[in-house]
Amino acid sequence: MSCSVRSSPLQGRMALNRLFVLFLGTALPLLFFFSLADAGKVGVSYGRLGNNLPSTASVVKLLKQSGITTVRLYDANPRVLKALANTGITVMVMLPNDHLAAAAADPASARRWVLRNVAAHYPATRIHGVAVGNEVFEEASNLTRQLVPAMANVHAALVRLGLDEAVKVSTPLAFTALQESWPPSAGRFRDDIARPVMKPMLDFLERTGSYLTVNAYPFFAYVEQPDKISLDYALGSAKAGVRDPVTGLVYHSLLDAQLDATFFAMEKLGSSGARQGNSLGRGTPPARAYVSESGWPSGGRRRPGRRLDLEAGGGAGASAAALANAKAYNNYLINRVLSCDTGTPYRPDADMDVYIFALFNENDKGCGEDDIEQHFGLFYPNQTKVYEFDFRGAAPSASSWCVANASAGVAWLQAALDWACGHGADCSDIQAGAPCFEPDTVVAHASHAFNSYYQRSGRASGTCDFAGAAYVVYHAPKIGNCVLPSQVWIQEAAAKSEGYAAI
Ligand SMILES: *[C@@H]1O[C@H](CO)[C@@H](O)[C@H](O)[C@H]1NC(C)=O
Ligand SMILES: *[C@@H]1O[C@H](CO)[C@@H](O)[C@H](O)[C@H]1NC(C)=O
Ligand SMILES: *[C@@H]1O[C@H](CO)[C@@H](O)[C@H](O)[C@H]1NC(C)=O
């Protein structure tokens, strides 16, 4: 299952088909079309602030085994990017805050950064986004005025390299960029940044087909006001909702309220998205806002570095940092995206990418073992899960297969077939003379290739989509004399125990 079909118009299949027709016969790499279809994904932030974390090769294996198909990095470490090459995993890299001033002041500096950290790895490593800085208003507020110029210079560098469609530029905002967030309809950006920074940033994001990214943590909102907010609501599933008195919309999830506050704040700066169609003249895309970080700590008692007293208010904050809550919240996030339930009360059609913070408990973060900062991981450094979670979605007991959708048309299927065979699908069985060559049709061959890609990706979310040309089935399909295999990847991985370079 993938949510990309109902995503924003540029990412919808119809738009892709149109683009495809427009560009058919040009030298544009096909990867371009498929990387556009990646919206609505749940991934993980791969932070590396720990002295006991596994090797990058082990991490890539762990990601594949866990069905994690998209990651966010806090730099553009070449070793990590190389390890992620040819894995099908999409990556958001980051230009760190300490490079921001140079990137803003000097287009040549931004260009060098893009060449070294994006172009040198793409497309083998599926970089799909550059985060320019991180929580700049919070962590490097003296660089606030440089932020949008730096984003524009990075974008211009991508344009010169022909990578601007595949790689989007954004900047993860701390949620404190909002002055007001409750009720959601009152959402607005801080006065000091709204007009001078956010307005030009939103114009830039709209013009470049990018999206706003926010780091949204219902956990922190809860621990600051445990007397006003219910834990269930912070965890995303309050039975009794909370009503926005202005819109009348009812919220059962604090994350939804935070996202809607963000949408309202964007609208107040004229970024309704409904103002204009996109460049293809279609539809009215909702303004996009994705979650560049969210998560919940499974332990820790304090947060001294951020002056947050978790023991205040009878210690409700400290007791919220608990394994059961972290498990509930992060599974809620995963299931929201995997079930394509990414809309909010105000924007029911909203699409979203979410990066869960974080892959590992990182022992160099915060101030000591007691600090909740060290307890956001899905995994311990020894690669044991901190709690159960499942990035492959429901029905893990039933096997599933991926087949081509004939309605996509022969030209599109052929393009997707070529792409799959070039990106890790085993296409040897559909060569002339091979056992599954007959029936010799594009639909049949595409089903073999799509299914191989899907199985080898661990049947992870989003890997049976091909921009809408494929769908998942739950009975083993028989095509000619061949039954499509399942779980090839898992068998191969077991057989090969070493490395995974081929995929
Ligand atoms: C911003 O402040 C940091 C220290 O907080 C300093 O290292 C950096 O040089 C400053 N940058 C600019 C452009 O003023
Ligand atoms: C991994 O580390 C955690 C936390 O230290 C520990 O509880 C768990 O038993 C370890 N697992 C293995 C397999 O060593
Ligand atoms: C196949 O594609 C058509 C046209 O886009 C669509 O209406 C249909 O729902 C798709 N079938 C499946 C099973 O996804």
Coordinates of C-alpha atoms and ligand atoms in Angstrom, one line a residue:
M1 CA 0.0 0.0 0.0
S2 CA 1.2 3.5 -0.7
C3 CA -0.4 6.8 -0.3
S4 CA 1.2 8.5 -3.2
V5 CA -1.8 8.3 -5.5
R6 CA -3.8 10.7 -3.4
S7 CA -0.9 12.9 -2.7
S8 CA -0.4 16.4 -4.0
P9 CA -0.9 16.8 -7.8
L10 CA 2.8 16.8 -8.7
Q11 CA 3.1 13.5 -7.0
G12 CA -0.2 12.0 -8.4
R13 CA 0.0 9.5 -11.2
M14 CA -1.9 11.6 -13.6
A15 CA 0.6 14.4 -13.3
L16 CA 3.4 11.9 -13.7
N17 CA 1.8 10.5 -16.8
R18 CA 1.6 13.9 -18.3
L19 CA 5.1 14.6 -17.4
F20 CA 6.1 11.3 -18.9
V21 CA 4.4 12.1 -22.2
L22 CA 6.0 15.5 -22.2
F23 CA 9.4 14.2 -21.6
L24 CA 9.2 10.9 -23.4
G25 CA 12.2 10.5 -25.6
T26 CA 14.4 13.0 -23.8
A27 CA 17.4 12.1 -21.8
L28 CA 15.8 12.9 -18.4
P29 CA 16.6 10.0 -16.1
L30 CA 13.6 7.9 -15.3
L31 CA 14.6 7.8 -11.6
F32 CA 13.2 11.3 -11.6
F33 CA 9.7 10.2 -12.2
F34 CA 9.8 7.6 -9.5
S35 CA 11.4 9.7 -6.9
L36 CA 8.5 12.0 -7.2
A37 CA 6.2 9.3 -6.0
D38 CA 7.7 9.0 -2.6
A39 CA 5.4 11.1 -0.5
G40 CA 3.5 9.7 2.4
K41 CA 6.4 7.8 3.9
V42 CA 7.3 7.1 7.4
G43 CA 11.0 7.0 8.1
V44 CA 13.5 7.4 10.8
S45 CA 16.1 10.0 11.8
Y46 CA 19.5 8.4 11.9
G47 CA 21.3 10.5 14.5
R48 CA 24.9 9.4 15.3
L49 CA 25.7 11.2 18.5
G50 CA 26.7 8.0 20.3
N51 CA 30.1 6.4 21.0
N52 CA 28.7 2.8 20.8
L53 CA 26.6 2.8 17.7
P54 CA 26.8 0.0 15.1
S55 CA 28.9 0.3 11.9
T56 CA 27.1 2.0 9.0
A57 CA 27.0 -1.3 7.1
S58 CA 25.2 -2.9 10.1
V59 CA 22.8 0.0 10.2
V60 CA 21.9 -0.3 6.6
K61 CA 21.2 -4.0 7.2
L62 CA 19.1 -3.2 10.2
L63 CA 17.1 -0.6 8.2
K64 CA 16.4 -3.2 5.4
Q65 CA 15.5 -5.9 7.9
S66 CA 13.1 -3.5 9.6
G67 CA 11.4 -2.3 6.4
I68 CA 12.6 1.3 7.0
T69 CA 12.7 2.8 3.5
T70 CA 13.5 6.4 4.3
V71 CA 16.0 8.1 6.6
R72 CA 17.0 11.6 7.7
L73 CA 20.6 12.3 8.4
Y74 CA 22.0 15.3 10.4
D75 CA 24.9 15.8 8.0
A76 CA 25.9 14.3 4.6
N77 CA 28.5 11.9 5.9
P78 CA 30.1 10.2 2.8
R79 CA 30.5 6.9 4.5
V80 CA 26.8 6.8 5.4
L81 CA 25.7 7.9 2.0
K82 CA 27.9 5.3 0.3
A83 CA 26.5 2.6 2.6
L84 CA 23.0 3.7 1.6
A85 CA 23.8 3.5 -2.1
N86 CA 21.7 1.0 -4.2
T87 CA 19.5 0.1 -1.3
G88 CA 16.4 1.9 -2.5
I89 CA 16.3 3.8 0.8
T90 CA 15.5 7.5 0.3
V91 CA 17.6 10.0 2.2
M92 CA 17.2 13.5 3.5
V93 CA 20.7 15.0 4.0
M94 CA 21.5 18.1 6.0
L95 CA 23.6 21.1 5.5
P96 CA 24.6 21.8 9.1
N97 CA 24.0 25.1 10.8
D98 CA 27.7 25.9 10.8
H99 CA 27.8 25.9 7.0
L100 CA 24.8 28.1 6.7
A101 CA 26.4 31.5 6.7
A102 CA 28.8 30.5 3.9
A103 CA 26.0 29.0 1.8
A104 CA 24.0 32.1 2.2
A105 CA 26.8 34.6 1.4
D106 CA 28.4 32.7 -1.4
P107 CA 26.6 30.8 -4.2
A108 CA 29.9 29.1 -5.0
S109 CA 30.1 27.7 -1.5
A110 CA 26.6 26.3 -1.7
R111 CA 27.5 24.8 -5.1
R112 CA 30.6 23.1 -3.7
W113 CA 28.5 21.7 -0.9
V114 CA 25.9 20.3 -3.2
L115 CA 28.5 18.8 -5.6
R116 CA 30.3 17.1 -2.7
N117 CA 27.3 16.0 -0.6
V118 CA 24.5 15.5 -3.1
A119 CA 25.6 15.2 -6.7
A120 CA 28.6 12.9 -5.8
H121 CA 26.2 10.3 -4.4
Y122 CA 23.0 10.7 -6.5
P123 CA 21.3 8.7 -8.0
A124 CA 23.0 5.6 -6.5
T125 CA 22.0 7.0 -3.1
R126 CA 18.4 8.2 -3.4
I127 CA 18.8 11.6 -1.9
H128 CA 15.4 13.3 -2.1
G129 CA 15.8 16.3 0.2
V130 CA 18.3 18.7 1.6
A131 CA 17.5 20.1 5.0
V132 CA 19.3 23.5 5.1
G133 CA 20.1 23.9 8.8
N134 CA 18.2 22.5 11.7
E135 CA 15.9 24.5 14.1
V136 CA 17.8 27.6 13.1
F137 CA 15.6 30.0 15.0
E138 CA 16.3 28.0 18.2
E139 CA 19.8 26.7 17.8
A140 CA 21.5 29.4 15.7
S141 CA 19.2 32.4 15.9
N142 CA 22.0 34.7 14.7
L143 CA 21.7 33.0 11.4
T144 CA 17.9 33.6 11.0
R145 CA 18.4 36.2 8.2
Q146 CA 20.7 33.9 6.3
L147 CA 18.4 31.0 6.2
V148 CA 16.3 31.7 3.1
P149 CA 19.3 33.0 1.1
A150 CA 21.1 29.8 2.0
M151 CA 18.1 27.7 0.9
A152 CA 17.9 29.6 -2.4
N153 CA 21.6 29.1 -3.1
V154 CA 21.4 25.4 -2.4
H155 CA 18.3 25.2 -4.7
A156 CA 20.1 27.2 -7.4
A157 CA 23.0 24.8 -7.2
L158 CA 20.6 21.8 -7.7
V159 CA 19.0 23.6 -10.6
R160 CA 22.4 23.9 -12.3
L161 CA 22.9 20.2 -11.9
G162 CA 19.4 19.3 -13.1
L163 CA 18.6 17.8 -9.7
D164 CA 16.0 20.3 -8.4
E165 CA 13.0 18.1 -9.3
A166 CA 14.4 15.1 -7.5
V167 CA 15.9 16.8 -4.5
K168 CA 13.8 19.3 -2.6
V169 CA 15.2 22.0 -0.3
S170 CA 13.5 22.7 3.1
T171 CA 14.5 23.5 6.6
P172 CA 13.3 21.7 9.8
L173 CA 11.6 24.2 12.1
A174 CA 11.4 23.8 15.8
F175 CA 7.7 24.0 16.7
T176 CA 8.5 27.1 18.8
A177 CA 8.5 28.9 15.4
L178 CA 4.8 29.2 16.1
Q179 CA 3.7 31.9 18.5
E180 CA 0.2 30.4 19.0
S181 CA -0.8 26.8 18.4
W182 CA -4.0 26.4 20.3
P183 CA -6.7 26.4 19.1
P184 CA -5.2 25.4 15.8
S185 CA -7.2 28.1 14.0
A186 CA -5.2 30.6 16.0
G187 CA -1.9 29.2 14.6
R188 CA 0.6 31.8 13.6
F189 CA 4.3 32.2 13.3
R190 CA 6.3 34.3 15.8
D191 CA 6.0 38.0 14.9
D192 CA 9.8 38.5 14.6
I193 CA 10.1 35.8 11.9
A194 CA 6.7 35.7 10.2
R195 CA 7.0 38.5 7.6
P196 CA 10.8 38.8 7.4
V197 CA 11.6 35.0 7.2
M198 CA 8.6 32.7 7.0
K199 CA 6.8 34.6 4.2
P200 CA 9.8 34.5 1.8
M201 CA 10.5 30.9 2.9
L202 CA 6.9 29.8 2.1
D203 CA 7.1 31.6 -1.3
F204 CA 10.3 29.8 -2.0
L205 CA 8.9 26.4 -1.0
E206 CA 5.9 26.9 -3.2
R207 CA 7.9 28.2 -6.1
T208 CA 10.2 25.2 -5.9
G209 CA 7.6 22.5 -5.3
S210 CA 9.0 21.8 -1.9
Y211 CA 7.3 21.6 1.5
L212 CA 7.6 23.0 5.0
T213 CA 9.1 20.7 7.6
V214 CA 8.5 21.0 11.3
N215 CA 9.8 19.1 14.3
A216 CA 6.6 18.4 16.1
Y217 CA 6.7 16.7 19.6
P218 CA 3.4 16.3 21.4
F219 CA 5.5 14.9 24.2
F220 CA 7.0 18.3 25.0
A221 CA 3.7 20.0 24.8
Y222 CA 2.3 17.4 27.2
V223 CA 5.1 17.6 29.8
E224 CA 4.9 21.4 29.8
Q225 CA 1.2 21.3 30.7
P226 CA 0.3 17.8 32.0
D227 CA -2.6 19.4 33.9
K228 CA -4.2 20.8 30.8
I229 CA -3.6 18.1 28.2
S230 CA -4.5 14.4 28.5
L231 CA -1.9 11.8 27.9
D232 CA -4.2 9.9 25.5
Y233 CA -4.5 13.1 23.4
A234 CA -0.7 13.6 23.3
L235 CA -0.3 9.9 22.3
G236 CA -2.6 10.5 19.4
S237 CA -5.8 8.6 20.4
A238 CA -8.0 10.5 22.8
K239 CA -11.5 9.1 23.0
A240 CA -12.9 12.5 23.9
G241 CA -11.7 15.0 21.4
V242 CA -10.9 18.6 22.0
R243 CA -12.9 21.1 20.0
D244 CA -11.5 24.2 18.2
P245 CA -14.2 26.7 19.2
V246 CA -13.6 28.8 16.0
T247 CA -13.7 26.1 13.4
G248 CA -15.8 23.6 15.3
L249 CA -13.2 20.9 14.3
V250 CA -12.6 18.2 16.9
Y251 CA -9.1 16.9 17.6
H252 CA -8.3 13.5 19.0
S253 CA -4.6 13.9 18.4
L254 CA -2.3 16.6 19.6
L255 CA -0.1 16.0 16.5
D256 CA -3.0 16.8 14.3
A257 CA -3.6 20.0 16.3
Q258 CA 0.0 21.0 15.9
L259 CA -0.1 20.3 12.1
D260 CA -3.3 22.2 11.7
A261 CA -1.9 25.1 13.7
T262 CA 1.0 25.0 11.2
F263 CA -1.4 25.0 8.2
F264 CA -3.3 28.0 9.7
A265 CA 0.0 29.9 10.3
M266 CA 1.0 29.2 6.7
E267 CA -2.4 30.4 5.4
K268 CA -2.1 33.6 7.4
L269 CA 1.0 34.4 5.3
G270 CA -0.9 33.8 2.1
S271 CA 0.3 30.2 1.6
S272 CA -3.0 28.6 1.2
G273 CA -1.9 26.5 -1.7
A274 CA -5.4 27.0 -3.0
R275 CA -4.5 30.4 -4.4
Q276 CA -3.1 28.9 -7.6
G277 CA -2.8 25.7 -9.4
N278 CA 0.6 24.2 -9.8
S279 CA 2.7 24.6 -12.9
L280 CA 0.7 21.9 -14.8
G281 CA -2.4 24.0 -14.2
R282 CA -4.1 21.2 -12.3
G283 CA -6.0 21.1 -9.1
T284 CA -5.5 23.0 -6.0
P285 CA -2.8 21.4 -3.9
P286 CA -3.0 21.7 -0.2
A287 CA 0.0 23.6 1.2
R288 CA 2.3 20.8 2.3
A289 CA 3.9 20.5 5.7
Y290 CA 5.8 17.4 6.7
V291 CA 7.1 16.2 10.0
S292 CA 10.9 16.3 9.9
E293 CA 11.0 14.9 13.5
S294 CA 8.6 13.5 16.0
G295 CA 9.0 10.9 18.7
W296 CA 8.7 10.0 22.3
P297 CA 11.3 9.0 24.9
S298 CA 11.1 5.6 26.5
G299 CA 13.0 6.7 29.6
G300 CA 15.0 9.4 31.3
R301 CA 14.0 11.7 34.1
R302 CA 15.4 15.1 33.3
R303 CA 16.1 17.5 30.5
P304 CA 18.6 19.9 32.0
G305 CA 20.1 21.2 28.8
R306 CA 16.7 22.7 27.7
R307 CA 15.7 24.0 31.1
L308 CA 12.7 21.7 31.2
D309 CA 11.8 20.5 34.6
L310 CA 10.1 17.1 34.1
E311 CA 9.7 16.7 37.9
A312 CA 7.4 19.7 38.1
G313 CA 3.7 19.3 38.4
G314 CA 4.0 16.1 40.5
G315 CA 6.4 14.4 38.1
A316 CA 3.8 13.7 35.4
G317 CA 6.4 14.8 32.8
A318 CA 9.0 12.4 34.0
S319 CA 6.5 9.5 34.2
A320 CA 5.4 10.3 30.6
A321 CA 8.9 9.4 29.4
A322 CA 8.2 5.7 29.6
L323 CA 8.5 2.7 27.4
A324 CA 4.8 2.0 27.0
N325 CA 4.1 5.6 25.9
A326 CA 7.0 5.6 23.5
K327 CA 5.8 2.4 22.0
A328 CA 2.2 3.7 21.7
Y329 CA 3.2 7.0 20.2
N330 CA 5.6 5.7 17.6
N331 CA 3.4 2.9 16.5
Y332 CA 0.6 5.4 16.2
L333 CA 2.8 7.5 13.9
I334 CA 3.9 4.5 11.8
N335 CA 0.3 3.2 11.5
R336 CA -1.1 6.6 10.5
V337 CA 1.2 6.8 7.5
L338 CA 1.0 3.1 6.6
S339 CA -2.7 3.2 6.6
C340 CA -2.7 6.4 4.4
D341 CA -4.5 8.2 7.2
T342 CA -2.3 11.3 7.0
G343 CA -5.0 13.9 6.8
T344 CA -5.9 16.3 9.6
P345 CA -9.3 17.6 10.7
Y346 CA -8.6 20.9 8.8
R347 CA -6.8 19.3 5.9
P348 CA -8.3 15.8 5.4
D349 CA -6.4 15.4 2.1
A350 CA -3.0 16.3 3.5
D351 CA -0.2 14.0 2.7
M352 CA 2.7 13.7 5.0
D353 CA 6.2 12.3 5.4
V354 CA 7.2 11.7 9.0
Y355 CA 10.7 11.0 10.3
I356 CA 10.6 9.3 13.7
F357 CA 13.3 10.5 16.1
A358 CA 15.4 8.5 16.4
L359 CA 16.9 5.2 15.1
F360 CA 19.1 4.7 18.2
N361 CA 19.4 5.8 21.8
E362 CA 22.4 8.1 21.5
N363 CA 24.6 8.4 24.6
D364 CA 26.4 11.6 23.5
K365 CA 23.2 13.6 23.5
G366 CA 21.9 15.8 26.4
C367 CA 23.5 15.8 29.8
G368 CA 24.0 12.3 31.1
E369 CA 22.1 9.0 31.1
D370 CA 19.3 10.6 33.1
D371 CA 18.5 13.0 30.3
I372 CA 15.5 12.1 28.2
E373 CA 17.5 13.2 25.1
Q374 CA 19.3 9.8 25.3
H375 CA 16.1 7.8 25.2
F376 CA 14.3 8.5 22.0
G377 CA 15.7 5.5 20.1
L378 CA 13.7 2.7 18.4
F379 CA 16.8 0.5 18.9
Y380 CA 19.4 0.2 21.6
P381 CA 22.9 0.6 20.3
N382 CA 23.2 -3.2 20.3
Q383 CA 20.5 -3.3 17.7
T384 CA 17.8 -4.8 20.0
K385 CA 14.4 -3.1 19.6
V386 CA 13.5 -1.0 22.6
Y387 CA 9.9 -2.1 22.0
E388 CA 7.9 -3.7 19.2
F389 CA 7.1 -1.7 16.1
D390 CA 6.4 -2.7 12.5
F391 CA 7.2 -0.6 9.4
R392 CA 5.7 -3.2 7.1
G393 CA 2.2 -2.5 8.2
A394 CA -0.7 -4.8 9.2
A395 CA -1.2 -8.4 8.3
P396 CA 2.4 -9.5 8.6
S397 CA 1.1 -13.1 8.8
A398 CA -0.3 -13.0 5.3
S399 CA 2.1 -13.0 2.5
S400 CA 1.7 -10.4 -0.2
W401 CA 2.9 -9.9 -3.8
C402 CA 3.2 -7.0 -6.1
V403 CA 1.7 -7.0 -9.6
A404 CA 1.4 -4.5 -12.5
N405 CA -1.8 -2.6 -13.1
A406 CA -2.6 -3.0 -16.8
S407 CA -4.6 0.3 -16.7
A408 CA -1.3 2.2 -16.3
G409 CA -0.7 1.6 -20.1
V410 CA 2.1 -0.1 -21.9
A411 CA 4.4 2.9 -22.2
W412 CA 4.3 3.6 -18.5
L413 CA 4.6 0.0 -17.5
Q414 CA 7.6 -0.4 -19.8
A415 CA 9.3 2.6 -18.2
A416 CA 8.6 1.3 -14.7
L417 CA 9.8 -2.2 -15.8
D418 CA 13.1 -0.8 -17.0
W419 CA 13.5 1.2 -13.9
A420 CA 12.8 -1.8 -11.6
C421 CA 15.3 -4.0 -13.5
G422 CA 17.9 -1.3 -13.2
H423 CA 17.3 -0.9 -9.5
G424 CA 17.6 -4.2 -7.9
A425 CA 14.8 -6.4 -9.3
D426 CA 15.9 -9.8 -10.5
C427 CA 14.8 -9.7 -14.1
S428 CA 16.7 -12.8 -15.3
D429 CA 13.6 -15.0 -15.4
I430 CA 11.9 -12.8 -18.0
Q431 CA 14.7 -12.7 -20.6
A432 CA 14.1 -14.5 -23.9
G433 CA 14.4 -18.2 -23.3
A434 CA 14.1 -17.9 -19.5
P435 CA 11.3 -19.8 -17.7
C436 CA 9.0 -16.8 -17.2
F437 CA 9.5 -15.1 -20.6
E438 CA 6.0 -16.3 -21.7
P439 CA 3.6 -14.7 -21.9
D440 CA 5.8 -12.1 -23.6
T441 CA 3.8 -9.0 -22.6
V442 CA 4.8 -5.9 -20.9
V443 CA 2.2 -6.4 -18.2
A444 CA 3.4 -9.9 -17.4
H445 CA 7.1 -8.9 -17.4
A446 CA 6.4 -5.8 -15.3
S447 CA 4.6 -8.0 -12.7
H448 CA 7.6 -10.2 -12.4
A449 CA 10.0 -7.2 -12.0
F450 CA 7.7 -5.2 -9.6
N451 CA 7.2 -8.3 -7.4
S452 CA 10.9 -9.0 -7.3
Y453 CA 11.7 -5.4 -6.3
Y454 CA 8.9 -5.5 -3.7
Q455 CA 10.1 -8.8 -2.2
R456 CA 13.7 -7.7 -2.2
S457 CA 12.8 -4.5 -0.4
G458 CA 11.3 -6.6 2.4
R459 CA 7.8 -5.7 1.1
A460 CA 8.3 -2.3 2.7
S461 CA 5.7 0.4 2.5
G462 CA 5.9 2.3 -0.8
T463 CA 7.9 -0.3 -2.6
C464 CA 4.9 -1.6 -4.6
D465 CA 3.8 1.5 -6.2
F466 CA 5.8 2.6 -9.2
A467 CA 3.9 5.8 -9.4
G468 CA 0.6 4.0 -9.3
A469 CA 1.5 1.3 -11.9
A470 CA 1.4 -1.5 -9.4
Y471 CA -0.6 -2.8 -6.5
V472 CA -0.4 -5.4 -3.7
V473 CA -2.3 -8.7 -3.8
Y474 CA -2.6 -11.4 -1.1
H475 CA -2.8 -14.5 -3.2
A476 CA 0.2 -15.8 -5.1
P477 CA -0.4 -14.8 -8.7
K478 CA 0.3 -17.3 -11.5
I479 CA 1.5 -15.8 -14.7
G480 CA 1.9 -18.4 -17.5
N481 CA 3.8 -21.2 -15.9
C482 CA 5.3 -19.1 -13.2
V483 CA 4.0 -18.5 -9.7
L484 CA 5.4 -15.2 -8.4
P485 CA 7.7 -15.8 -5.5
S486 CA 7.4 -14.2 -2.1
Q487 CA 9.9 -13.3 0.6
V488 CA 12.9 -13.6 -1.7
W489 CA 14.7 -10.9 0.1
I490 CA 14.4 -12.5 3.5
Q491 CA 15.6 -15.9 2.1
E492 CA 18.5 -14.2 0.3
A493 CA 19.5 -12.2 3.3
A494 CA 19.6 -15.3 5.4
A495 CA 21.6 -17.2 2.8
K496 CA 24.0 -14.3 2.3
S497 CA 24.4 -13.1 5.9
E498 CA 27.2 -10.8 4.5
G499 CA 26.5 -7.4 3.1
Y500 CA 23.8 -6.4 0.7
A501 CA 25.6 -4.6 -2.0
A502 CA 23.6 -5.9 -4.9
I503 CA 20.3 -4.2 -4.0
Ligands
LIG1 C1 26.5 32.7 15.4 O1 26.7 32.4 16.7 C2 27.7 31.4 16.9 C3 27.8 31.1 18.4 O2 26.6 31.0 19.0 C4 29.0 31.7 16.3 O3 29.9 30.7 16.5 C5 28.8 32.1 14.9 O4 30.1 32.6 14.4 C6 27.8 33.1 14.7 N1 27.6 33.3 13.2 C7 27.4 34.5 12.7 C8 27.2 34.5 11.2 O5 27.3 35.5 13.3
LIG2 C1 20.8 -4.6 24.3 O1 20.8 -3.5 25.2 C2 19.7 -3.4 26.1 C3 19.9 -2.1 26.9 O2 21.2 -2.0 27.4 C4 19.6 -4.6 27.0 O3 18.5 -4.5 27.8 C5 19.5 -5.8 26.1 O4 19.4 -7.0 26.9 C6 20.6 -5.9 25.1 N1 20.3 -7.0 24.2 C7 21.3 -7.9 23.8 C8 20.8 -9.0 22.8 O5 22.4 -7.9 24.2
LIG3 C1 -5.4 0.4 -11.7 O1 -5.3 1.7 -12.3 C2 -6.6 2.3 -12.5 C3 -6.4 3.6 -13.3 O2 -5.5 4.4 -12.6 C4 -7.3 2.6 -11.1 O3 -8.5 3.2 -11.3 C5 -7.4 1.2 -10.4 O4 -7.9 1.4 -9.1 C6 -6.1 0.5 -10.3 N1 -6.3 -0.8 -9.8 C7 -5.8 -1.2 -8.6 C8 -6.1 -2.6 -8.2 O5 -5.1 -0.5 -7.9

